[in-house]
Amino acid sequence: MSTLLQSPIEFLKGVGPLRGEILRKELHAHTFGDLLAHYPFRYIDRSVIHKVKEVNPLTQFIQLKGKINGFKILGEGKQKRLLASFRDDTGEIELIWFKSIDFILKTLKPNVEVLVFGKPTVFNGLFNIAHPEVEIFTDEIKASGKGLQPVYSSTDRMKKKNLESRGLARLMHTLIGQTKEKDVPEFLPKEILQHFKLISRYQAILNIHFPKNESVLHEATRRLKFEELFLIQLQMLKVKSNRSEISKGFVFEKIDNQFDKFYHHQLKFELTGAQKRVLKEIRKDTLTGRQMNRLLQGDVGSGKTVVALLTMLMAIDNGFQACLMAPTEILANQHYESIVEALRGMNLEVALLTGNVKGKARKFILENLAEGKIDILIGTHALIEDSVVFKNIGMVVIDEQHRFGVAQRAALWTKNEKPPHILVMTATPIPRTLAMTIYGDLDVSVIDELPPGRKPIRTVHRTDADRLRVFGFMKEEIHKGRQIYIVYPLIEESETLDLKHLMDGYESISRAFPKPEFQISIVHGRMRGADKDYEMQRFVRGETQIMIATTVIEVGVNVPNASVMIIENAERFGLSQLHQLRGRVGRGAEQSFCILITGKKLSNESKQRVSVMCKTNDGFVIAEEDLKLRGPGDLEGTQQSGVINLHIADLVNDVKILEAARTTAQNLIESDPTLSMPEHQHLLSYMNEISKEKIWSKIS
Ligand code: ADP
Ligand code: MG
């Protein structure tokens, strides 16, 4: 980077020590370069000035030119507000402020020509604009006239020091004025620039801040988005390619013993085509002599567990140990039980290690593990701990809920001299763009087929008022011999309140479904592990017909006889969580149902979530909808992965750019894995430079 852009922020004209401190704290802008990377989030089109009479109920943000006639202060304390009547030659509209009143009165004078920008709303039948941006219509603006004016995000602390959007724009103007082409050198190879018709980095930076028109802005944005996504992909693929260079993997030559036995004698069903295909992919990986790093995606109930088990048997047939890591205690237990059951009579040692296994039992397991007497270890995150030492681990399966980053996965590699093969299974599907970004360093397998004979789950929406009808339906199902889940939301911040909801629900259900005719289990996060297990087991064995639970049952629980899933306060769950919960039913031969219960009034987003759930059972479709509704930052678990904090690109709308960036990065890494060709020199040094800062430290 040029020395100019490395200059400390306080040296920029108009900044100084005080504002410098604020820019560092609020924007993490330590240098000129950091400030330059604070892109506008919106632009005001200065070329279009509307008239007051054009304002109508559908008007979005609008720019008007006119004069303020006078001010009026109404109310006191919290009610205090400032009103201004604003006129142009076609009419009058009210401007209103609830905050910064003194500041407004100081800076705005009546009868001066101003530009007003904001979003009109209707109040008492009249239009007003709350907290508009008002700017004196100076000669300067008159002269610059056209072009798009940047709008920067800013915080209260910044605003107090005149670093509101306009103040920032002034600084940016100064900075851009000093920045020369050599300060923003190009690092993308010429060929790529030409192929995608991308403008230079320098041009892009100038135009992202002060674009003359929409089309210039579009080109600047396109270039910067491409750059951002390309660098992430390149970094991911570099990690991947380095790994396959360095990490020699174990070769699993044989699958003739336990694998065969299990496949031919123990397995109670025919694998689906998709399961077979995925197993072939894994088999191929484990023959290459390189370490496998594969992501297995499949919808709830698509049968990932049996694939995991067969994969572990491949390792065992070649003299290795294997382990399976689950996101929760309950799920680890259930995996343990179902795997012990599946392997019954096969003379294999399977052990369970969770945080609850302590003292002698723990010591016993750890010793046997180190001596190689345990073939398959199943557990929670406790497996990553240093004290867990294998004699010879060859395969690690991660059934995950929380999405790990590359670094966390790497912790597992040190468990043997050569890193074990790694299979990551996602609990629910994730959208392709997100997968490419978070799991860009992995190969991907997909199970896109459900086991045969499954009846699609019928999902309906009911409100509190329909409760009696729902109870009636529950009774019918129970009389047919079915079992029912009722799930309550659990949100960390108000755990006590949630518990109360759950207990209230339990009471009302107990009244409507009295003993001894009906038996009810209850499971929630505040219970001791042993109690949870006991209640769970009663339901699994069919001794109870209703399971009342918080989301602790979300992942993995398998009770094929349960055919009704009732979700209370469904509006409080995210889409993928709803889908995951629904996946607890529909596992047996009977028709299954999912009933989403909500209050009467729903936000638009909740309505949309409920309607998506009622429309489709396809986890991949739901994942895409979830991404659209919430954006990647809010999807479960993505925060941990770090790479999602995109600066300018957007995983919902920039799919095409992402794909182009991915392919380009792939081609580049294939032709020059170490980026050592002369034409890639700038790229390599830029990557090294940014890897010292920011996000890369988290993923490499
Ligand atoms: P998930 O992918 O959600 O982890 P599971 O592995 O728990 O799904 O499988 C769900 C259920 O489907 C289990 O009861 C499992 O035994 C059963 N199953 C898996 N594969 C098949 C198959 N090919 N045919 C029939 N049933 C299967
Ligand atoms: Mg599972």
CSV table of C-alpha atoms and ligand atoms in Angstrom, one decimal, residues 301 304-305 331 335 399 425 427 555-556 587, ligand 2:
chain,number,residue,atom,x,y,z
A,301,GLY,CA,-34.2,-37.0,7.3
A,304,LYS,CA,-26.8,-38.6,6.6
A,305,THR,CA,-26.2,-40.8,9.7
A,331,LEU,CA,-27.8,-35.8,19.8
A,335,HIS,CA,-26.1,-41.2,17.7
A,399,ASP,CA,-22.5,-33.4,12.5
A,425,MET,CA,-22.4,-32.8,7.7
A,427,ALA,CA,-27.9,-30.2,10.0
A,555,VAL,CA,-31.4,-31.5,16.2
A,556,GLY,CA,-31.5,-35.1,15.2
A,587,ARG,CA,-40.1,-40.3,9.7
B,2,MG,MG,-28.9,-36.2,11.6
